[in-house]
Amino acid sequence: MKACSFVSHPSLLIILIVSCLGVEVRAQLTTDFYATSCPTVFTVVRREVIKALMNEMRMGASLLRLHFHDCFVNGCDGSVLLDGSNSEKLAFPNRNSARGFDVVDAIKTAVENACSGTVSCADILAIAARDSVVLSGGPAWQVLVGRRDGLVANQSGANSGLPAPTDPINTIIAKFNAVGLDTTDVVSLSGGHTIGRARCATFTNRLFNFSGTGAADPTMDSTMASELQTLCRGGDGNATTVLDHNSADVFDNHYFINLLNQKGVLSSDQGLFSSDEGVAATKALVQTYSSNGNQFLKDFVTSIIKMGNIRPLTGSSGEIRKNCRVVN
Ligand code: HEM
Ligand SMILES: *[C@@H]1O[C@H](CO)[C@@H](O)[C@H](O)[C@H]1NC(C)=O
Ligand SMILES: *[C@@H]1O[C@H](CO)[C@@H](O)[C@H](O)[C@H]1NC(C)=O
Ligand SMILES: *[C@@H]1O[C@H](CO)[C@@H](O)[C@H](O)[C@H]1NC(C)=O
């Protein structure tokens, strides 16, 4: 408002107050942000994601997860892509786990070749996540774009802000609430685990001596528990299993049907249905999504658009990175 303080004439005041308020309104993301500056961006990203999925179908899951891990730390600003000593890649939820960075580099190169210095790495993650869902057989939506890239990585923010698979459901809900997402978003977005894989290190706590009981987690199907014990026993924690045993690479509601049958892989998955810490709301949503796949797909789209709107940098904040791994 400082720039307006010279105004003394009352008739000008109204007009200037309105325009000064306008300055303070946060710029919104839109679907047509690149309509003139980079009209081919969606085609170029789609082509690169297709290439990556033809090489390895799981890459769709890895790209979807990167968008999530980006948005929960300093907002959707491409911070997860930065290398360096404070890199979020070294935070516990990402170390030996987050993948797809080379694919993001390839997409960025292709986008730069089409329209140099125009499209942010944060937007590339949002578009690639959408394309990954669509190419895995999931719902389509129009991606809101216009994000700019952040100037810092936040390793401690990644450690504290991203949910851990061993977090109680109430802690997970609190971490979602902290970025403006609600309980419905927790359950619908957990449905992202309809594709992709998890390492033994992330669920081994459930297999051998759950909570000091000397046995597997009683909320894990016993056949599945013995299969996973065989997979994980004596290994280095890097062996992987599919997160959705019915349809590993297909984006559908089988993840929720699995939870009804105690076949969730992570404690944070099964807990949505089985934990007894007062999360009746998550249990009811799991039941709804397990019987109504369209409701899941519809809610997932609403929630991922919300997630993509977490504290974006717009206007002249941040920058358009030339290389997603380093600030300009
Ligand atoms: C609700 C809290 C969540 C927790 C505790 C959680 C935790 C995890 C863990 C531990 C893994 C396996 C990582 C590894 O083995 O290295 C994983 C994988 C994955 N997560 Fe989540 N996640 C959550 C929410 C989400 C959300 C919101 C999405 C996206 C909408 C998502 C998408 C994925 C995908 C697609 C994979 C598979 C990645 C791959 O195969 O490369 N997750 N998650
Ligand atoms: C890192 O994230 C934490 C938690 O959200 C936040 O309080 C802090 O300001 C962030 N630091 C930087 C440098 O962005
Ligand atoms: C299981 O954990 C408990 C508590 O940490 C421990 O006392 C017990 O020895 C463990 N049992 C086995 C079989 O490792
Ligand atoms: C898993 O794989 C990573 C990367 O290849 C390796 O550095 C690590 O030592 C392995 N073991 C564990 C327990 O993470």
Short mmCIF file of C-alpha atoms and ligand atoms in Angstrom, two decimals:
data_model
loop_
_atom_site.label_atom_id
_atom_site.label_comp_id
_atom_site.label_asym_id
_atom_site.label_seq_id
_atom_site.Cartn_x
_atom_site.Cartn_y
_atom_site.Cartn_z
CA MET A 1 0.00 0.00 0.00
CA LYS A 2 2.99 2.33 0.40
CA ALA A 3 3.01 3.30 -3.27
CA CYS A 4 -0.54 4.62 -2.85
CA SER A 5 0.03 6.85 0.12
CA PHE A 6 0.65 9.97 -2.02
CA VAL A 7 -3.01 9.97 -3.09
CA SER A 8 -4.86 12.97 -1.68
CA HIS A 9 -7.77 13.52 -4.07
CA PRO A 10 -10.80 11.61 -2.75
CA SER A 11 -12.25 10.74 -6.17
CA LEU A 12 -9.04 9.02 -7.19
CA LEU A 13 -8.86 7.21 -3.90
CA ILE A 14 -11.48 4.58 -4.66
CA ILE A 15 -9.95 3.64 -8.00
CA LEU A 16 -6.47 3.46 -6.55
CA ILE A 17 -7.51 1.46 -3.53
CA VAL A 18 -9.08 -1.07 -5.87
CA SER A 19 -5.96 -1.32 -8.03
CA CYS A 20 -3.67 -1.42 -5.01
CA LEU A 21 -5.72 -4.27 -3.53
CA GLY A 22 -5.40 -5.96 -6.91
CA VAL A 23 -1.64 -6.02 -6.45
CA GLU A 24 -2.08 -7.90 -3.21
CA VAL A 25 -4.41 -10.55 -4.62
CA ARG A 26 -2.35 -13.70 -5.22
CA ALA A 27 -2.00 -14.54 -8.92
CA GLN A 28 -3.94 -17.69 -9.78
CA LEU A 29 -2.80 -20.69 -11.71
CA THR A 30 -4.71 -21.17 -14.98
CA THR A 31 -5.00 -23.87 -17.62
CA ASP A 32 -3.99 -21.50 -20.46
CA PHE A 33 -0.96 -19.84 -18.88
CA TYR A 34 1.30 -21.09 -21.70
CA ALA A 35 -1.27 -20.67 -24.50
CA THR A 36 0.82 -18.10 -26.33
CA SER A 37 4.27 -18.52 -24.73
CA CYS A 38 4.51 -22.30 -25.15
CA PRO A 39 1.43 -23.75 -26.86
CA THR A 40 3.07 -27.17 -27.37
CA VAL A 41 4.07 -27.75 -23.74
CA PHE A 42 1.34 -30.32 -23.01
CA THR A 43 2.10 -32.26 -26.20
CA VAL A 44 5.83 -32.27 -25.53
CA VAL A 45 5.49 -33.42 -21.90
CA ARG A 46 2.98 -36.12 -22.88
CA ARG A 47 5.34 -37.46 -25.55
CA GLU A 48 8.22 -37.70 -23.06
CA VAL A 49 6.07 -39.37 -20.38
CA ILE A 50 4.88 -41.93 -22.94
CA LYS A 51 8.51 -42.69 -23.80
CA ALA A 52 9.41 -43.12 -20.14
CA LEU A 53 6.43 -45.41 -19.42
CA MET A 54 7.15 -47.54 -22.48
CA ASN A 55 10.62 -48.03 -21.04
CA GLU A 56 9.30 -48.75 -17.53
CA MET A 57 5.63 -48.65 -16.55
CA ARG A 58 6.46 -47.98 -12.89
CA MET A 59 7.87 -44.58 -13.86
CA GLY A 60 4.29 -43.24 -13.90
CA ALA A 61 4.07 -43.93 -10.17
CA SER A 62 7.47 -42.39 -9.53
CA LEU A 63 6.52 -39.18 -11.37
CA LEU A 64 3.18 -38.92 -9.55
CA ARG A 65 4.98 -39.25 -6.22
CA LEU A 66 7.51 -36.53 -7.15
CA HIS A 67 4.70 -34.01 -7.63
CA PHE A 68 3.35 -34.92 -4.15
CA HIS A 69 6.80 -34.68 -2.54
CA ASP A 70 7.36 -31.35 -4.28
CA CYS A 71 4.09 -29.77 -3.18
CA PHE A 72 4.34 -30.74 0.50
CA VAL A 73 7.69 -28.96 0.93
CA ASN A 74 7.68 -25.17 0.43
CA GLY A 75 4.70 -25.57 -1.91
CA CYS A 76 4.75 -26.79 -5.51
CA ASP A 77 7.96 -25.02 -6.47
CA GLY A 78 10.20 -27.72 -7.94
CA SER A 79 12.31 -27.72 -4.75
CA VAL A 80 12.41 -31.55 -4.68
CA LEU A 81 14.42 -31.49 -7.91
CA LEU A 82 17.33 -29.41 -6.60
CA ASP A 83 20.68 -31.11 -6.00
CA GLY A 84 23.17 -30.01 -3.34
CA SER A 85 23.93 -30.49 0.32
CA ASN A 86 20.47 -29.31 1.44
CA SER A 87 18.78 -31.42 -1.23
CA GLU A 88 15.38 -32.84 -0.36
CA LYS A 89 16.53 -35.94 -2.22
CA LEU A 90 18.61 -36.77 0.86
CA ALA A 91 15.70 -36.42 3.31
CA PHE A 92 14.41 -39.71 4.80
CA PRO A 93 11.21 -39.95 2.71
CA ASN A 94 13.25 -39.53 -0.50
CA ARG A 95 16.65 -41.10 0.13
CA ASN A 96 17.04 -44.37 -1.83
CA SER A 97 13.39 -43.92 -2.65
CA ALA A 98 12.36 -40.96 -4.81
CA ARG A 99 13.06 -41.70 -8.46
CA GLY A 100 12.44 -40.29 -11.91
CA PHE A 101 14.85 -37.35 -11.76
CA ASP A 102 16.53 -38.39 -15.00
CA VAL A 103 13.13 -38.56 -16.68
CA VAL A 104 12.32 -35.06 -15.43
CA ASP A 105 15.63 -33.89 -16.92
CA ALA A 106 14.65 -35.43 -20.27
CA ILE A 107 11.23 -33.76 -20.18
CA LYS A 108 12.83 -30.42 -19.27
CA THR A 109 15.30 -30.71 -22.17
CA ALA A 110 12.47 -31.43 -24.61
CA VAL A 111 10.42 -28.52 -23.25
CA GLU A 112 13.40 -26.16 -23.41
CA ASN A 113 13.95 -27.17 -27.03
CA ALA A 114 10.34 -26.22 -27.78
CA CYS A 115 10.20 -22.98 -25.76
CA SER A 116 13.35 -21.99 -23.97
CA GLY A 117 13.23 -20.34 -20.55
CA THR A 118 9.44 -20.41 -20.34
CA VAL A 119 8.08 -23.44 -18.48
CA SER A 120 8.87 -24.06 -14.81
CA CYS A 121 10.10 -27.36 -13.43
CA ALA A 122 7.24 -27.23 -10.90
CA ASP A 123 4.71 -27.14 -13.77
CA ILE A 124 6.53 -29.97 -15.53
CA LEU A 125 6.02 -32.12 -12.40
CA ALA A 126 2.31 -31.25 -12.28
CA ILE A 127 1.79 -32.05 -15.97
CA ALA A 128 3.87 -35.25 -15.82
CA ALA A 129 1.87 -36.42 -12.79
CA ARG A 130 -1.40 -35.93 -14.67
CA ASP A 131 -0.06 -37.69 -17.75
CA SER A 132 1.19 -40.58 -15.63
CA VAL A 133 -2.26 -41.07 -14.11
CA VAL A 134 -3.97 -40.88 -17.52
CA LEU A 135 -1.51 -43.28 -19.16
CA SER A 136 -2.02 -45.72 -16.27
CA GLY A 137 -5.74 -45.81 -17.06
CA GLY A 138 -6.82 -43.20 -14.51
CA PRO A 139 -8.90 -40.05 -14.85
CA ALA A 140 -7.94 -37.03 -16.95
CA TRP A 141 -8.08 -33.41 -15.82
CA GLN A 142 -6.93 -30.02 -17.01
CA VAL A 143 -3.71 -29.10 -15.24
CA LEU A 144 -3.49 -25.64 -13.73
CA VAL A 145 -0.13 -24.05 -14.60
CA GLY A 146 1.81 -20.85 -14.08
CA ARG A 147 3.95 -21.95 -11.13
CA ARG A 148 7.48 -20.64 -10.86
CA ASP A 149 10.48 -22.44 -9.43
CA GLY A 150 11.75 -21.93 -5.91
CA LEU A 151 15.27 -20.80 -5.10
CA VAL A 152 15.96 -23.15 -2.18
CA ALA A 153 15.66 -26.79 -1.24
CA ASN A 154 14.41 -27.60 2.26
CA GLN A 155 15.72 -30.90 3.56
CA SER A 156 14.46 -30.40 7.11
CA GLY A 157 11.09 -29.33 5.72
CA ALA A 158 10.94 -32.59 3.76
CA ASN A 159 11.79 -34.60 6.88
CA SER A 160 9.13 -32.91 8.98
CA GLY A 161 6.41 -32.21 6.42
CA LEU A 162 6.18 -35.42 4.42
CA PRO A 163 4.18 -38.23 6.03
CA ALA A 164 6.04 -41.37 7.09
CA PRO A 165 4.52 -44.82 6.51
CA THR A 166 4.74 -45.50 10.24
CA ASP A 167 2.98 -42.27 11.23
CA PRO A 168 -0.33 -42.79 13.04
CA ILE A 169 -3.28 -41.76 10.84
CA ASN A 170 -3.94 -38.73 13.01
CA THR A 171 -0.39 -37.52 12.39
CA ILE A 172 -0.83 -38.02 8.66
CA ILE A 173 -4.09 -36.06 8.76
CA ALA A 174 -2.29 -33.28 10.67
CA LYS A 175 0.49 -33.14 8.06
CA PHE A 176 -2.11 -32.81 5.30
CA ASN A 177 -3.99 -30.16 7.28
CA ALA A 178 -0.75 -28.21 7.62
CA VAL A 179 -0.71 -27.69 3.84
CA GLY A 180 -4.44 -26.98 3.58
CA LEU A 181 -5.64 -30.49 2.72
CA ASP A 182 -8.40 -32.31 4.61
CA THR A 183 -9.27 -35.87 5.59
CA THR A 184 -10.98 -36.60 2.27
CA ASP A 185 -7.79 -35.51 0.52
CA VAL A 186 -5.78 -37.90 2.73
CA VAL A 187 -7.88 -40.88 1.67
CA SER A 188 -8.39 -40.01 -2.01
CA LEU A 189 -4.71 -39.13 -2.53
CA SER A 190 -3.59 -42.25 -0.67
CA GLY A 191 -5.35 -43.93 -3.59
CA GLY A 192 -2.25 -42.86 -5.55
CA HIS A 193 -0.89 -46.12 -4.13
CA THR A 194 -3.00 -47.88 -6.76
CA ILE A 195 0.22 -47.79 -8.79
CA GLY A 196 3.88 -48.22 -7.92
CA ARG A 197 6.03 -50.14 -5.48
CA ALA A 198 7.35 -49.96 -1.94
CA ARG A 199 10.67 -51.16 -0.51
CA CYS A 200 10.79 -53.65 2.36
CA ALA A 201 12.40 -50.92 4.48
CA THR A 202 9.09 -49.05 4.50
CA PHE A 203 6.87 -51.87 5.82
CA THR A 204 9.21 -54.40 7.46
CA ASN A 205 8.05 -53.14 10.87
CA ARG A 206 4.76 -54.96 10.16
CA LEU A 207 6.24 -58.32 9.24
CA PHE A 208 8.32 -59.92 12.00
CA ASN A 209 7.93 -58.28 15.38
CA PHE A 210 5.09 -55.81 15.08
CA SER A 211 5.02 -53.50 18.12
CA GLY A 212 7.13 -56.02 20.04
CA THR A 213 4.53 -58.77 19.69
CA GLY A 214 6.94 -61.22 18.06
CA ALA A 215 4.46 -61.64 15.20
CA ALA A 216 3.22 -59.88 12.07
CA ASP A 217 0.75 -57.00 12.20
CA PRO A 218 -2.63 -58.65 12.90
CA THR A 219 -4.26 -56.23 10.44
CA MET A 220 -2.23 -57.74 7.59
CA ASP A 221 -3.71 -60.73 5.74
CA SER A 222 -1.69 -63.74 6.91
CA THR A 223 -0.97 -65.11 3.43
CA MET A 224 0.29 -61.74 2.32
CA ALA A 225 2.33 -61.43 5.52
CA SER A 226 4.17 -64.69 4.86
CA GLU A 227 4.81 -63.74 1.24
CA LEU A 228 6.26 -60.42 2.30
CA GLN A 229 8.30 -62.08 5.08
CA THR A 230 9.89 -64.27 2.40
CA LEU A 231 10.57 -61.22 0.24
CA CYS A 232 12.08 -59.13 3.00
CA ARG A 233 13.82 -61.62 5.35
CA GLY A 234 17.56 -61.03 5.53
CA GLY A 235 17.60 -58.48 2.72
CA ASP A 236 19.01 -54.96 2.73
CA GLY A 237 15.56 -53.37 2.71
CA ASN A 238 15.68 -52.56 -0.99
CA ALA A 239 13.54 -55.41 -2.33
CA THR A 240 10.18 -54.09 -3.51
CA THR A 241 6.59 -55.22 -3.72
CA VAL A 242 3.61 -53.70 -5.52
CA LEU A 243 1.45 -51.32 -3.49
CA ASP A 244 -1.73 -52.63 -5.17
CA HIS A 245 -1.73 -56.40 -5.40
CA ASN A 246 -4.73 -56.67 -7.69
CA SER A 247 -3.66 -54.31 -10.43
CA ALA A 248 -0.14 -53.06 -9.88
CA ASP A 249 0.17 -50.74 -12.88
CA VAL A 250 -3.47 -49.77 -13.36
CA PHE A 251 -4.94 -46.64 -11.82
CA ASP A 252 -8.19 -47.94 -10.32
CA ASN A 253 -9.94 -48.41 -6.95
CA HIS A 254 -8.51 -51.87 -6.18
CA TYR A 255 -6.23 -50.24 -3.61
CA PHE A 256 -9.34 -49.61 -1.46
CA ILE A 257 -10.77 -53.10 -2.00
CA ASN A 258 -7.41 -54.41 -0.75
CA LEU A 259 -7.76 -52.39 2.45
CA LEU A 260 -11.11 -54.07 3.17
CA ASN A 261 -9.29 -57.40 2.80
CA GLN A 262 -6.33 -56.40 5.01
CA LYS A 263 -4.03 -56.32 2.02
CA GLY A 264 -2.67 -52.82 2.40
CA VAL A 265 1.14 -52.80 2.26
CA LEU A 266 2.09 -49.79 4.36
CA SER A 267 0.89 -49.22 7.89
CA SER A 268 -0.37 -45.84 6.64
CA ASP A 269 -2.45 -47.61 3.99
CA GLN A 270 -4.07 -50.28 6.16
CA GLY A 271 -4.52 -47.79 9.00
CA LEU A 272 -6.99 -45.79 6.93
CA PHE A 273 -9.37 -48.73 7.34
CA SER A 274 -8.14 -50.70 10.35
CA SER A 275 -6.60 -48.34 12.88
CA ASP A 276 -8.65 -47.60 15.95
CA GLU A 277 -7.47 -44.11 16.72
CA GLY A 278 -10.76 -42.42 16.04
CA VAL A 279 -10.53 -42.19 12.27
CA ALA A 280 -14.05 -43.25 11.46
CA ALA A 281 -14.04 -40.72 8.64
CA THR A 282 -11.16 -42.40 6.79
CA LYS A 283 -12.73 -45.82 7.27
CA ALA A 284 -16.04 -44.64 5.79
CA LEU A 285 -14.25 -43.12 2.79
CA VAL A 286 -12.30 -46.33 2.16
CA GLN A 287 -15.61 -48.19 2.13
CA THR A 288 -17.14 -45.68 -0.27
CA TYR A 289 -14.20 -45.78 -2.69
CA SER A 290 -13.98 -49.58 -2.57
CA SER A 291 -17.55 -49.90 -3.79
CA ASN A 292 -17.70 -46.79 -5.99
CA GLY A 293 -14.68 -46.46 -8.23
CA ASN A 294 -16.04 -43.39 -10.01
CA GLN A 295 -16.37 -41.55 -6.71
CA PHE A 296 -12.70 -42.30 -6.01
CA LEU A 297 -11.57 -41.04 -9.42
CA LYS A 298 -13.68 -37.90 -9.07
CA ASP A 299 -12.40 -37.14 -5.55
CA PHE A 300 -8.81 -37.93 -6.54
CA VAL A 301 -8.99 -35.31 -9.30
CA THR A 302 -10.44 -32.70 -6.92
CA SER A 303 -7.75 -33.47 -4.34
CA ILE A 304 -4.76 -33.52 -6.67
CA ILE A 305 -5.79 -30.15 -8.13
CA LYS A 306 -5.96 -28.86 -4.54
CA MET A 307 -2.54 -30.36 -3.84
CA GLY A 308 -1.14 -28.69 -6.97
CA ASN A 309 -2.31 -25.36 -5.59
CA ILE A 310 -0.25 -25.54 -2.40
CA ARG A 311 1.58 -22.21 -2.09
CA PRO A 312 2.64 -21.82 -5.73
CA LEU A 313 5.14 -19.10 -6.61
CA THR A 314 3.62 -16.81 -9.22
CA GLY A 315 4.17 -13.40 -10.78
CA SER A 316 7.79 -12.40 -10.29
CA SER A 317 8.51 -14.70 -7.31
CA GLY A 318 11.09 -17.40 -7.88
CA GLU A 319 12.33 -18.05 -11.38
CA ILE A 320 12.03 -20.32 -14.41
CA ARG A 321 14.91 -22.69 -13.84
CA LYS A 322 17.00 -23.58 -16.91
CA ASN A 323 18.09 -26.86 -15.34
CA CYS A 324 15.72 -28.42 -12.82
CA ARG A 325 18.62 -29.53 -10.61
CA VAL A 326 20.14 -26.09 -9.97
CA VAL A 327 18.96 -22.53 -9.48
CA ASN A 328 19.90 -20.21 -12.35
C1 HEM B 1 -0.78 -40.50 3.04
C2 HEM B 1 0.50 -40.48 3.31
C3 HEM B 1 1.52 -41.20 2.48
C4 HEM B 1 2.53 -41.98 2.94
C5 HEM B 1 2.85 -42.28 4.39
C6 HEM B 1 3.22 -42.48 1.79
C7 HEM B 1 4.33 -43.31 1.85
C8 HEM B 1 4.89 -43.94 0.77
C9 HEM B 1 5.96 -44.89 0.86
C10 HEM B 1 6.69 -45.30 2.14
C11 HEM B 1 6.20 -45.35 -0.39
C12 HEM B 1 7.25 -46.38 -0.79
C13 HEM B 1 8.59 -45.67 -0.92
C14 HEM B 1 9.76 -46.62 -1.01
O1 HEM B 1 9.58 -47.81 -0.96
O2 HEM B 1 10.90 -46.15 -1.15
C15 HEM B 1 5.30 -44.67 -1.27
C16 HEM B 1 5.23 -44.87 -2.63
C17 HEM B 1 4.39 -44.17 -3.46
N1 HEM B 1 3.57 -43.13 -3.11
FE1 HEM B 1 3.08 -42.59 -1.24
N2 HEM B 1 2.64 -42.01 0.66
C18 HEM B 1 1.61 -41.21 1.02
C19 HEM B 1 0.80 -40.49 0.18
C20 HEM B 1 0.94 -40.45 -1.19
C21 HEM B 1 0.30 -39.51 -2.07
C22 HEM B 1 -0.58 -38.35 -1.60
C23 HEM B 1 0.65 -39.85 -3.34
C24 HEM B 1 0.24 -39.19 -4.62
C25 HEM B 1 -0.99 -38.83 -4.89
C26 HEM B 1 1.51 -40.99 -3.25
C27 HEM B 1 2.04 -41.66 -4.31
C28 HEM B 1 2.93 -42.71 -4.21
C29 HEM B 1 3.31 -43.52 -5.35
C30 HEM B 1 2.75 -43.41 -6.75
C31 HEM B 1 4.25 -44.44 -4.87
C32 HEM B 1 5.03 -45.47 -5.69
C33 HEM B 1 6.29 -44.80 -6.21
C34 HEM B 1 7.17 -45.67 -7.08
O3 HEM B 1 6.83 -46.81 -7.38
O4 HEM B 1 8.25 -45.16 -7.47
N3 HEM B 1 1.70 -41.30 -1.94
N4 HEM B 1 4.51 -43.82 -0.54
C1 LIG B 2 11.48 -25.32 5.48
O1 LIG B 2 10.25 -25.87 5.87
C2 LIG B 2 9.85 -25.52 7.19
C3 LIG B 2 8.61 -26.32 7.50
O2 LIG B 2 7.59 -26.03 6.59
C4 LIG B 2 9.64 -24.02 7.25
O3 LIG B 2 9.26 -23.64 8.55
C5 LIG B 2 10.93 -23.31 6.85
O4 LIG B 2 10.71 -21.92 6.79
C6 LIG B 2 11.42 -23.80 5.49
N1 LIG B 2 12.75 -23.25 5.23
C7 LIG B 2 13.07 -22.67 4.07
C8 LIG B 2 14.48 -22.19 3.95
O5 LIG B 2 12.30 -22.54 3.15
C1 LIG B 3 10.35 -58.18 19.68
O1 LIG B 3 10.45 -56.89 20.22
C2 LIG B 3 10.46 -56.89 21.64
C3 LIG B 3 10.36 -55.44 22.10
O2 LIG B 3 11.20 -54.62 21.35
C4 LIG B 3 11.69 -57.58 22.11
O3 LIG B 3 11.73 -57.60 23.55
C5 LIG B 3 11.69 -59.01 21.60
O4 LIG B 3 12.89 -59.66 21.94
C6 LIG B 3 11.53 -59.04 20.10
N1 LIG B 3 11.32 -60.39 19.65
C7 LIG B 3 12.01 -60.95 18.65
C8 LIG B 3 11.64 -62.34 18.28
O5 LIG B 3 12.89 -60.35 18.05
C1 LIG B 4 19.71 -49.77 -1.03
O1 LIG B 4 20.11 -49.25 -2.26
C2 LIG B 4 20.83 -48.02 -2.14
C3 LIG B 4 21.02 -47.44 -3.50
O2 LIG B 4 21.36 -48.39 -4.45
C4 LIG B 4 22.12 -48.28 -1.39
O3 LIG B 4 22.87 -47.10 -1.28
C5 LIG B 4 21.76 -48.79 -0.01
O4 LIG B 4 22.91 -49.05 0.74
C6 LIG B 4 20.90 -50.04 -0.13
N1 LIG B 4 20.50 -50.53 1.19
C7 LIG B 4 19.64 -49.93 2.01
C8 LIG B 4 19.38 -50.60 3.31
O5 LIG B 4 19.05 -48.88 1.77
#
